[in-house]
mmCIF file of C-alpha atoms in Angstrom:
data_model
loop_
_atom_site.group_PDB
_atom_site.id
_atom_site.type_symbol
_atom_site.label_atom_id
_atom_site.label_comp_id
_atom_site.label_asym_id
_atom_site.label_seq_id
_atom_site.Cartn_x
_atom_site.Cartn_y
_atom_site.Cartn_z
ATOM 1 C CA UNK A 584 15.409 7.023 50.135
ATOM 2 C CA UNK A 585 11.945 6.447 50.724
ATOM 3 C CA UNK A 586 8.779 7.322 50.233
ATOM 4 C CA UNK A 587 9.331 6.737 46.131
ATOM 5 C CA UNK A 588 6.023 8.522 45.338
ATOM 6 C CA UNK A 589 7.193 12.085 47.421
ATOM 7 C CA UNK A 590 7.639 14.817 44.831
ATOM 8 C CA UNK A 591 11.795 15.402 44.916
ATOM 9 C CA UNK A 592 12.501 11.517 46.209
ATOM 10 C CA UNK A 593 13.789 11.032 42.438
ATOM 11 C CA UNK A 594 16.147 14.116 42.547
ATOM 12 C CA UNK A 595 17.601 13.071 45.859
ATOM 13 C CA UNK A 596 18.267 9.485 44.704
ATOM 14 C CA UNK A 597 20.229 10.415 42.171
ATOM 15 C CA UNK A 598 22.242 12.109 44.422
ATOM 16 C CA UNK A 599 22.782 9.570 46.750
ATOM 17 C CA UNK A 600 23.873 6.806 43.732
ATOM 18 C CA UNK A 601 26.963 9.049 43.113
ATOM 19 C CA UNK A 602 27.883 8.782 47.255
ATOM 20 C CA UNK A 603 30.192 6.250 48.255
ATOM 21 C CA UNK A 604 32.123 7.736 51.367
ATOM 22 C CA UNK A 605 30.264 6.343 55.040
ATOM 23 C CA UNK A 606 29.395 9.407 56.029
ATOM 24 C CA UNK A 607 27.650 12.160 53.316
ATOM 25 C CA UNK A 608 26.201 15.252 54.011
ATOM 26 C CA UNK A 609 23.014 16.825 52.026
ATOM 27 C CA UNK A 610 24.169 19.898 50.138
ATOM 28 C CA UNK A 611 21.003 22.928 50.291
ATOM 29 C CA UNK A 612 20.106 22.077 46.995
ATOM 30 C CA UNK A 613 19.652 18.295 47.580
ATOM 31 C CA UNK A 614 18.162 19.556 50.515
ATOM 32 C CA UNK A 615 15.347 21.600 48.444
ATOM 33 C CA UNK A 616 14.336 18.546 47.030
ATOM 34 C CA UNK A 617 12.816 16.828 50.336
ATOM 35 C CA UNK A 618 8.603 17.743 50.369
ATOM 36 C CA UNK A 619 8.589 19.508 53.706
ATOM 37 C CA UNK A 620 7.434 20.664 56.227
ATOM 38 C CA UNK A 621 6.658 17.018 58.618
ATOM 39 C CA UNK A 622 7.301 14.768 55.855
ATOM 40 C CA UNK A 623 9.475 11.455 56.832
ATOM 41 C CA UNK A 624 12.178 10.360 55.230
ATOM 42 C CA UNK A 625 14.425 6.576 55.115
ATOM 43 C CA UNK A 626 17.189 6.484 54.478
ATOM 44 C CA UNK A 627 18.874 2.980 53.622
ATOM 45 C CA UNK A 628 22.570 2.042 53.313
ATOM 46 C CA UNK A 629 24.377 -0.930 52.771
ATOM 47 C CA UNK A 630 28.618 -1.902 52.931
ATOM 48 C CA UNK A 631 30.199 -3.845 50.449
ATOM 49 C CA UNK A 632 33.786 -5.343 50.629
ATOM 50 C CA UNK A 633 35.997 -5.741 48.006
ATOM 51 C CA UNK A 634 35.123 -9.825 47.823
ATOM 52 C CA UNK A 635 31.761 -9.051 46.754
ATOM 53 C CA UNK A 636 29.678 -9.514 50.091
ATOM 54 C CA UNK A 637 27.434 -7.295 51.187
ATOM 55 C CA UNK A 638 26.175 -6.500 54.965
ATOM 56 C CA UNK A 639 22.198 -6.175 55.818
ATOM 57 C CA UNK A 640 20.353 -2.633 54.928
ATOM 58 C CA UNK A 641 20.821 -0.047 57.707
ATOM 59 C CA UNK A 642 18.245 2.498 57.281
ATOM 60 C CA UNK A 643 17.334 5.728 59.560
ATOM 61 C CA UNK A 644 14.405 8.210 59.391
ATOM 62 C CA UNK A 645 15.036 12.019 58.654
ATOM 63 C CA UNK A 646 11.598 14.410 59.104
ATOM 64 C CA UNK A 647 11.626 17.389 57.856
ATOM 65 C CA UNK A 648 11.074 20.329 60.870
ATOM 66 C CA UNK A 649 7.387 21.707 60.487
ATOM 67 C CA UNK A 650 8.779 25.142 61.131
ATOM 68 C CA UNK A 651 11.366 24.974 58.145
ATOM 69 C CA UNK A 652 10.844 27.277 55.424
ATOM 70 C CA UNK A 653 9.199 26.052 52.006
ATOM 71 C CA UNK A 654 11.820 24.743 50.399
ATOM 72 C CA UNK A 655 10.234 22.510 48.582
ATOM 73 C CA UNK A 656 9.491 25.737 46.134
ATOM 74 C CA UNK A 657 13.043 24.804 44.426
ATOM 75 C CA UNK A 658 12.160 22.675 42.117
ATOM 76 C CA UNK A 659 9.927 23.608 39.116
ATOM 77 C CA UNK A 660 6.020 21.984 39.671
ATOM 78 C CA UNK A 661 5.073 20.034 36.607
ATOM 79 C CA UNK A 662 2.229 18.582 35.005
ATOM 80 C CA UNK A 663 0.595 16.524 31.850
ATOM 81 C CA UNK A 664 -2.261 17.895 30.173
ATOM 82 C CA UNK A 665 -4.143 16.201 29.221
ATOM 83 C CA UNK A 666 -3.878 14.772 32.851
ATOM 84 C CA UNK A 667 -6.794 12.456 33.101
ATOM 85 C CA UNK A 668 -6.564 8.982 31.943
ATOM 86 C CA UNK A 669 -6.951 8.848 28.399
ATOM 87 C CA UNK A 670 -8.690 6.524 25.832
ATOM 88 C CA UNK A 671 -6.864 7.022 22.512
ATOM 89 C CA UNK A 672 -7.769 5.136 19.018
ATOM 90 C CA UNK A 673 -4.793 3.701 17.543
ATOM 91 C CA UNK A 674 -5.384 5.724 14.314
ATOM 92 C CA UNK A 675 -5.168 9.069 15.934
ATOM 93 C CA UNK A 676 -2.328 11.481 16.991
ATOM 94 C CA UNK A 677 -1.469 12.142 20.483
ATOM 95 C CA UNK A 678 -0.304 15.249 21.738
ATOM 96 C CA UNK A 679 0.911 15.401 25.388
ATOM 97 C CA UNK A 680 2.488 18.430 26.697
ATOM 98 C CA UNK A 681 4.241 18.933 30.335
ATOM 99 C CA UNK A 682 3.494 22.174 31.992
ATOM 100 C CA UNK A 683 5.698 23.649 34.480
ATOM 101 C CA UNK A 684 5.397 26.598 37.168
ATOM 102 C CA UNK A 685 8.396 28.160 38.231
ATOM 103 C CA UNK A 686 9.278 28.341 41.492
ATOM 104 C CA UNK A 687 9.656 32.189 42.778
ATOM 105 C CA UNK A 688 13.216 33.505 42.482
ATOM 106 C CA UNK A 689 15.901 33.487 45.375
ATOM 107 C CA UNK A 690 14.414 35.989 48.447
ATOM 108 C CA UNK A 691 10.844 36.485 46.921
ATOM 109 C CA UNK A 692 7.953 34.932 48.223
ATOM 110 C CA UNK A 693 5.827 32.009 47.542
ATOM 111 C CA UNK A 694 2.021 31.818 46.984
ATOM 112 C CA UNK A 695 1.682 30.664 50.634
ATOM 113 C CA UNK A 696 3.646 33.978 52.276
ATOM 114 C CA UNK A 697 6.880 31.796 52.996
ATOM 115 C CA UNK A 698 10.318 32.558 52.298
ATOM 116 C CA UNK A 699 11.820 31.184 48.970
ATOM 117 C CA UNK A 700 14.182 28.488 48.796
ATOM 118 C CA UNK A 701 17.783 29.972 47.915
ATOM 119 C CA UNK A 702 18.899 27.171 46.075
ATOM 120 C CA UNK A 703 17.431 27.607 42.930
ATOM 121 C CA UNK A 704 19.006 28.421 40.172
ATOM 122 C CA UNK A 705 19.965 31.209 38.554
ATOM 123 C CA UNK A 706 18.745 30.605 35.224
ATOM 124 C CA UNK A 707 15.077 29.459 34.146
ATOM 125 C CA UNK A 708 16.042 27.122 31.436
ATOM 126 C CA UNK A 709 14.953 23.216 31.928
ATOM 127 C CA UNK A 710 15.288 20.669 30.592
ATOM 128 C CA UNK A 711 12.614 17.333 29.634
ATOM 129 C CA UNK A 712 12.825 13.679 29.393
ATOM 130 C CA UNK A 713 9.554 11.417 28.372
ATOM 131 C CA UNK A 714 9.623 7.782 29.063
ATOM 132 C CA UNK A 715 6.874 5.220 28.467
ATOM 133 C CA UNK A 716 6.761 2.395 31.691
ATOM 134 C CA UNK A 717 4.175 -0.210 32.301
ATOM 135 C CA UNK A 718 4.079 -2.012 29.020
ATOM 136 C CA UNK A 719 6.330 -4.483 27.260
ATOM 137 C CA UNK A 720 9.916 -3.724 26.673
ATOM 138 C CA UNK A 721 8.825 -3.673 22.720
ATOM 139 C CA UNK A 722 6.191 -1.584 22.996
ATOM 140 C CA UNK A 723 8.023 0.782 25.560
ATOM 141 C CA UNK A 724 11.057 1.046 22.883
ATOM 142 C CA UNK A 725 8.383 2.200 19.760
ATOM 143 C CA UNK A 726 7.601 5.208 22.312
ATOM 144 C CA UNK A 727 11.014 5.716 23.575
ATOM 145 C CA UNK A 728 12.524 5.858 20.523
ATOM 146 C CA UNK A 729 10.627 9.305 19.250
ATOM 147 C CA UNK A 730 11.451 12.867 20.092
ATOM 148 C CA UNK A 731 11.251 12.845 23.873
ATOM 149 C CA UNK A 732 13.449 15.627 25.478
ATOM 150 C CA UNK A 733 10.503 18.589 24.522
ATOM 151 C CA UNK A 734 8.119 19.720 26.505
ATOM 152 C CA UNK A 735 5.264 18.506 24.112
ATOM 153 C CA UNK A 736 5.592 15.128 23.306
ATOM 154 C CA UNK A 737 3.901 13.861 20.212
ATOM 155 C CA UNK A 738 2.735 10.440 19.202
ATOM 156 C CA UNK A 739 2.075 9.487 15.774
ATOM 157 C CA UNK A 740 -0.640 6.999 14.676
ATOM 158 C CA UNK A 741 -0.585 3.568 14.505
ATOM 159 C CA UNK A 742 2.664 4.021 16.942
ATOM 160 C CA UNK A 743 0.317 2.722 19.949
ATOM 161 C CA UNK A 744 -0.680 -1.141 20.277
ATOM 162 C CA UNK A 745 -4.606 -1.289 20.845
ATOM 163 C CA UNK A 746 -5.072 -3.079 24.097
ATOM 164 C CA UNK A 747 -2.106 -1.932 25.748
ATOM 165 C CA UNK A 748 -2.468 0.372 28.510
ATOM 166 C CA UNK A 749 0.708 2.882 28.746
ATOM 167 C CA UNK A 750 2.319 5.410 31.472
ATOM 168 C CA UNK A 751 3.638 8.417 30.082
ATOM 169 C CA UNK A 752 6.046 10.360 32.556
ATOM 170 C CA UNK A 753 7.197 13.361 31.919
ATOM 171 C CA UNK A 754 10.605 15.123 34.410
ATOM 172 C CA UNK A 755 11.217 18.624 34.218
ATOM 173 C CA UNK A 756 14.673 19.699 35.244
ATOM 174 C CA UNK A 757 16.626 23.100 35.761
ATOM 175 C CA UNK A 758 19.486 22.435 33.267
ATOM 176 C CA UNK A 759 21.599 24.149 35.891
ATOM 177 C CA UNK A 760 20.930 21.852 38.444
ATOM 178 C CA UNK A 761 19.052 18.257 37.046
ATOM 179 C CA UNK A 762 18.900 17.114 40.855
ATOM 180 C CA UNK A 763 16.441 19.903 41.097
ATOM 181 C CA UNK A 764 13.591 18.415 39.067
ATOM 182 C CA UNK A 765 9.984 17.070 39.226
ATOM 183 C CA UNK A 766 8.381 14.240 37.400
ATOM 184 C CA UNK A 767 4.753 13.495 36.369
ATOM 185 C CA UNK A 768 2.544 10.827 34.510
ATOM 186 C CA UNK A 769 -0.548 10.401 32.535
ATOM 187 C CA UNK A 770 -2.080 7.413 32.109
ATOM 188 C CA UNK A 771 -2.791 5.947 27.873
ATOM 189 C CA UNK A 772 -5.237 3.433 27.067
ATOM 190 C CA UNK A 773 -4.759 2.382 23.492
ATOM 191 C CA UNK A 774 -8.127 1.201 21.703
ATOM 192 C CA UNK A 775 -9.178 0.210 17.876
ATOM 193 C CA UNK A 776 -10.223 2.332 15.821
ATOM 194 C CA UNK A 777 -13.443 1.991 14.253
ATOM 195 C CA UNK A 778 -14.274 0.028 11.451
ATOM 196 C CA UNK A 779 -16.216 1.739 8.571
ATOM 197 C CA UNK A 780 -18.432 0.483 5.664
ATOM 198 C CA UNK A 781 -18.618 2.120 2.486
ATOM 199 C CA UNK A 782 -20.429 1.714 -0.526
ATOM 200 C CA UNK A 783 -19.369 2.634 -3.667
ATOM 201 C CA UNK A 784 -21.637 4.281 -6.644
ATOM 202 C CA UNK A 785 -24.618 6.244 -4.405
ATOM 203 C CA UNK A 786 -28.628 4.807 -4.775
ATOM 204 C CA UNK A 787 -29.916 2.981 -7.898
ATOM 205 C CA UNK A 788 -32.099 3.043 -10.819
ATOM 206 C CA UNK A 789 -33.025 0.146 -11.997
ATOM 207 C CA UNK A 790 -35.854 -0.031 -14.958
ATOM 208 C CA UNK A 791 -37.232 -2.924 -16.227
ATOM 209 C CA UNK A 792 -35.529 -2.176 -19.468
ATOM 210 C CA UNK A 793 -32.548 -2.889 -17.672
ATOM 211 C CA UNK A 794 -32.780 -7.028 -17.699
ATOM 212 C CA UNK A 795 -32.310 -9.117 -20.391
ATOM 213 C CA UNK A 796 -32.073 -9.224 -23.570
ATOM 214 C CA UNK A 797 -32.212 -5.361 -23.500
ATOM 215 C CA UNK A 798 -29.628 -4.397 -20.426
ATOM 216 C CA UNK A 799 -27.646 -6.026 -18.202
ATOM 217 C CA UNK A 800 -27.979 -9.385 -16.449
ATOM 218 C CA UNK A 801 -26.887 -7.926 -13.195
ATOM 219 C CA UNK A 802 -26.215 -5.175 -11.037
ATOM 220 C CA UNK A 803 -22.882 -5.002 -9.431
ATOM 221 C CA UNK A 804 -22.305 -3.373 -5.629
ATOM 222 C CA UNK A 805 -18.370 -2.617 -4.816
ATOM 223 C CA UNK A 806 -17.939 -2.240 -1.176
ATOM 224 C CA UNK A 807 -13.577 -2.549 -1.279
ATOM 225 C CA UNK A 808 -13.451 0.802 0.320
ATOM 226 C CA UNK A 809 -14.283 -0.218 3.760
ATOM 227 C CA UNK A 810 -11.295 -0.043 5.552
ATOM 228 C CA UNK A 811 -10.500 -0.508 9.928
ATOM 229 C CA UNK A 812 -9.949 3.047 10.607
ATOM 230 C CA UNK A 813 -6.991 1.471 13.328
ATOM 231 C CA UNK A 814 -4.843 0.445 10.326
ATOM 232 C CA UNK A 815 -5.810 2.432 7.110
ATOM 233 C CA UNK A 816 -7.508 5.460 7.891
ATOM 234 C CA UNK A 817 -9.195 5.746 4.640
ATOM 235 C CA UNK A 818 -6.351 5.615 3.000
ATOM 236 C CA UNK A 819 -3.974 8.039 4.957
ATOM 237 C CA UNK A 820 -1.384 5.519 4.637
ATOM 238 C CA UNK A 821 -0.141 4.934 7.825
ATOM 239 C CA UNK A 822 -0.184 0.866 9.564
ATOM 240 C CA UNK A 823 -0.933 0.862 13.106
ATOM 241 C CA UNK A 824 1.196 -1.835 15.267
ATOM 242 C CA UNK A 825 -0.661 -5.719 14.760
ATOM 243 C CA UNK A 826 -1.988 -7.017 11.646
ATOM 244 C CA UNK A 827 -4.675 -5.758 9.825
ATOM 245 C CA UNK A 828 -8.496 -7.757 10.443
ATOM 246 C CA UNK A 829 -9.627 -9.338 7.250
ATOM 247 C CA UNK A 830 -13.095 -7.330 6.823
ATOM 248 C CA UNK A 831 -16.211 -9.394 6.656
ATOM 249 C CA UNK A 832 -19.086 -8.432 4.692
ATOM 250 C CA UNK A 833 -22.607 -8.715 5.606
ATOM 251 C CA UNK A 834 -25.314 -7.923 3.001
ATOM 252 C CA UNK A 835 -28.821 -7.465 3.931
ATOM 253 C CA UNK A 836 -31.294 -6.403 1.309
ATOM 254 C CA UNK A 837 -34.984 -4.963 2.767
ATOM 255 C CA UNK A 838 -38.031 -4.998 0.593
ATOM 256 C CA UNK A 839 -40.136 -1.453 -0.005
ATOM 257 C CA UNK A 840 -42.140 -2.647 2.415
ATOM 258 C CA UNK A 841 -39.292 -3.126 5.333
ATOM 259 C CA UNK A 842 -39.283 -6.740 5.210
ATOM 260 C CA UNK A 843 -35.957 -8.519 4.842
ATOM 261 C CA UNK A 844 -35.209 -9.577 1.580
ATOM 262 C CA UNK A 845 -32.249 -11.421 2.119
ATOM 263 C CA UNK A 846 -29.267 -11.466 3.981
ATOM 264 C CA UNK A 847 -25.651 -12.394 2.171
ATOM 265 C CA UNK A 848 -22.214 -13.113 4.418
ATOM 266 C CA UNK A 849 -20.466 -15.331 1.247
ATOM 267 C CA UNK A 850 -19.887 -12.636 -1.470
ATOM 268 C CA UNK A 851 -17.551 -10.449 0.368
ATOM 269 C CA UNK A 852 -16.791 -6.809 -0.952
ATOM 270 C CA UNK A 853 -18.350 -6.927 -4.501
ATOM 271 C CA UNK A 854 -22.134 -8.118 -4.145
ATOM 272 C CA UNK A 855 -23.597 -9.451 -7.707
ATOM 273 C CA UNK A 856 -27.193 -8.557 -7.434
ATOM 274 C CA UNK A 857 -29.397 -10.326 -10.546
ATOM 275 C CA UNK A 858 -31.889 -8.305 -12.095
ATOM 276 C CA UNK A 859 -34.648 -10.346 -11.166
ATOM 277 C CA UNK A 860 -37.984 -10.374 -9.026
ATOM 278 C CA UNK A 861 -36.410 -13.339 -6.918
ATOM 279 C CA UNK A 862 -33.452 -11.061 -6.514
ATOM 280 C CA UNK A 863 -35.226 -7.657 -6.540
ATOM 281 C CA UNK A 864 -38.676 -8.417 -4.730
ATOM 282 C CA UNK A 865 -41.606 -5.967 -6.647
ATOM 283 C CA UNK A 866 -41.625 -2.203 -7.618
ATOM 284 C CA UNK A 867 -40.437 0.189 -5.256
ATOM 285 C CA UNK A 868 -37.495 1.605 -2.885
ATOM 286 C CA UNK A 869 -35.273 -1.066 -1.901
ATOM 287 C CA UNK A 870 -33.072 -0.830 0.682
ATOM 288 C CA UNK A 871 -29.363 -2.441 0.630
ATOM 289 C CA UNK A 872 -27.685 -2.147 3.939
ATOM 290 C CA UNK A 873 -23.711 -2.993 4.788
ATOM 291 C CA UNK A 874 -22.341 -3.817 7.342
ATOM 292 C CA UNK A 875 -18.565 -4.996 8.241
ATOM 293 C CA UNK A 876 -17.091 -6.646 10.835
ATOM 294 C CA UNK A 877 -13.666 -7.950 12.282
ATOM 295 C CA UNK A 878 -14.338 -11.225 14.075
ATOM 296 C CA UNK A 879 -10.838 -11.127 15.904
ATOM 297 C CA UNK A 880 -11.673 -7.985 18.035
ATOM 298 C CA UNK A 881 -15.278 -8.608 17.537
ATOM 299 C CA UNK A 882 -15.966 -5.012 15.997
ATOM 300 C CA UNK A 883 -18.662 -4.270 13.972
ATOM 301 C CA UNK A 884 -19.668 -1.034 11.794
ATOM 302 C CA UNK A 885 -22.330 1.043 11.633
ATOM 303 C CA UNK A 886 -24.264 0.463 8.615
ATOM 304 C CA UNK A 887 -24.144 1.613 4.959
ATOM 305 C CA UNK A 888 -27.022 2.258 2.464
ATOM 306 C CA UNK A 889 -27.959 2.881 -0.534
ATOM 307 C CA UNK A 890 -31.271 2.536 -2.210
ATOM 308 C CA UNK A 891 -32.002 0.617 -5.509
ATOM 309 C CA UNK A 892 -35.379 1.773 -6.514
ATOM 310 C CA UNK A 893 -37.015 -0.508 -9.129
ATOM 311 C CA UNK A 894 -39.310 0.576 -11.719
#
């Protein structure tokens, strides 16, 4: 039965896979599924032998009478909210949630003044099923394998696969009657997370005391906090589908005077800075700025600071 994308289609083609006799009639509730009124219908069939062979499709066209009454009130009206496309991180929860209006009860009256359908049942409970389409059968089977017969359906993080774009479609269902059901869809696109720079141990003091032979030698920056917020979370402990990016580390060190210093991409997370005026340029506020990147996805952070003030 066509057209695929007609609210009810789905509902009626289950039906028509359990027919087998050459002649079927629709029942009133199969009939309650069909979006009327003036809406055409095809109808395809095809005869199979007991060898195997099959003849050519047969199809004819049924419309639905513009003076019929709304019966297309049977079945419950559902939709996703959010319902717009959606950009998730991969390091962040989904929620999705269907939500369904009920259709009026046998004899009352819809919204628009017509007669309600008879054929709906008598009791109000329904039933859910959530199934992710449009991605790769691996990726489909990390969503279809979580809690997906509620009405809210809730994805964990690091479940998504950043890059992938997902279709999330959600059919509602009187568990008296599944034929009479409704199905609809939200759209996913899966993104990295951010990646985040930190720098251990706050601003500096640094007196001239400090160097040798009366202090230390150097002063030591740890930066092994930074994490990719798609895989770590700052620890949360959770690992998001795909490797993790090795982190690189750029260093740039500005003079009081807002001049660059120096700029450092070898050290990596700890950054050995020598007490020294080569090091160290003059008295002052210095600023020490980090930023991290992930060359794969080409991501880079915002920057962290802190200040080393020399004295």
């Amino acid at each position: 039965v066509d057209p695929p994308d007609t609210a009810g289609a789905d509902g009626v083609r289950r039906w028509l896979a359990d027919q087998s006799a050459p002649t079927i009639e629709l029942p009133p509730d199969v009939q309650a599924l069909l979006r009327g009124p003036g809406v055409t219908y095809t109808f395809l069939a095809t005869a199979r032998n007991h060898f195997g062979d099959e003849s050519a499709v047969a199809s004819v066209e049924v419309r639905t009478d513009t003076a019929m009454p709304n019966i297309a009130k049977a079945y419950p009206v559902v939709r996703v909210v959010p319902d717009a496309p959606l950009v998730v991180r991969v390091g962040t929860d989904v929620k999705l949630e269907a939500l369904v209006e009920l259709p009026p009860p046998s004899g009352g009256a819809c919204p628009d003044g017509s007669a309600a359908s008879t054929t709906r049942p008598s009791s109000d409970t329904l039933e859910y099923t959530w199934i992710a389409t449009g991605v790769s059968p691996l990726v489909s089977q990390s969503l279809n394998t979580l809690v997906n017969n509620d009405r809210v359906f809730f994805i964990p993080r690091g479940t998504l696969a950043a890059g992938e774009t997902y279709t999330l479609t959600v059919t509602a269902a009187f568990a008296d009657n599944a034929a009479l059901a409704q199905s609809a869809s939200v759209e996913l696109r899966a993104e990295h997370g951010p990646l985040v720079a930190v720098i251990d141990g706050g601003d500096r003091l640094v007196t001239l005391d400090e160097a040798p032979p009366l202090g230390a030698a150097a002063l030591v920056v740890n930066a092994s906090r930074s994490y990719d917020a798609s895989v770590d979370a700052a620890g949360l402990g959770f690992t998001a589908r795909g490797a993790a990016p090795t982190l690189a580390y750029n260093w740039t060190l500005y003079a009081p005077n807002g001049a660059v210093a120096w700029t450092d991409t070898a050290s990596g997370a700890e950054l050995t800075l020598p007490l020294d005026m080569a090091t160290l340029p003059g008295l002052g506020a210095h600023r020490l700025e980090l930023r991290v990147g992930d060359a794969a996805t080409g991501r880079v952070s915002a920057p962290a600071a802190v200040t080393i003030t020399v004295e």
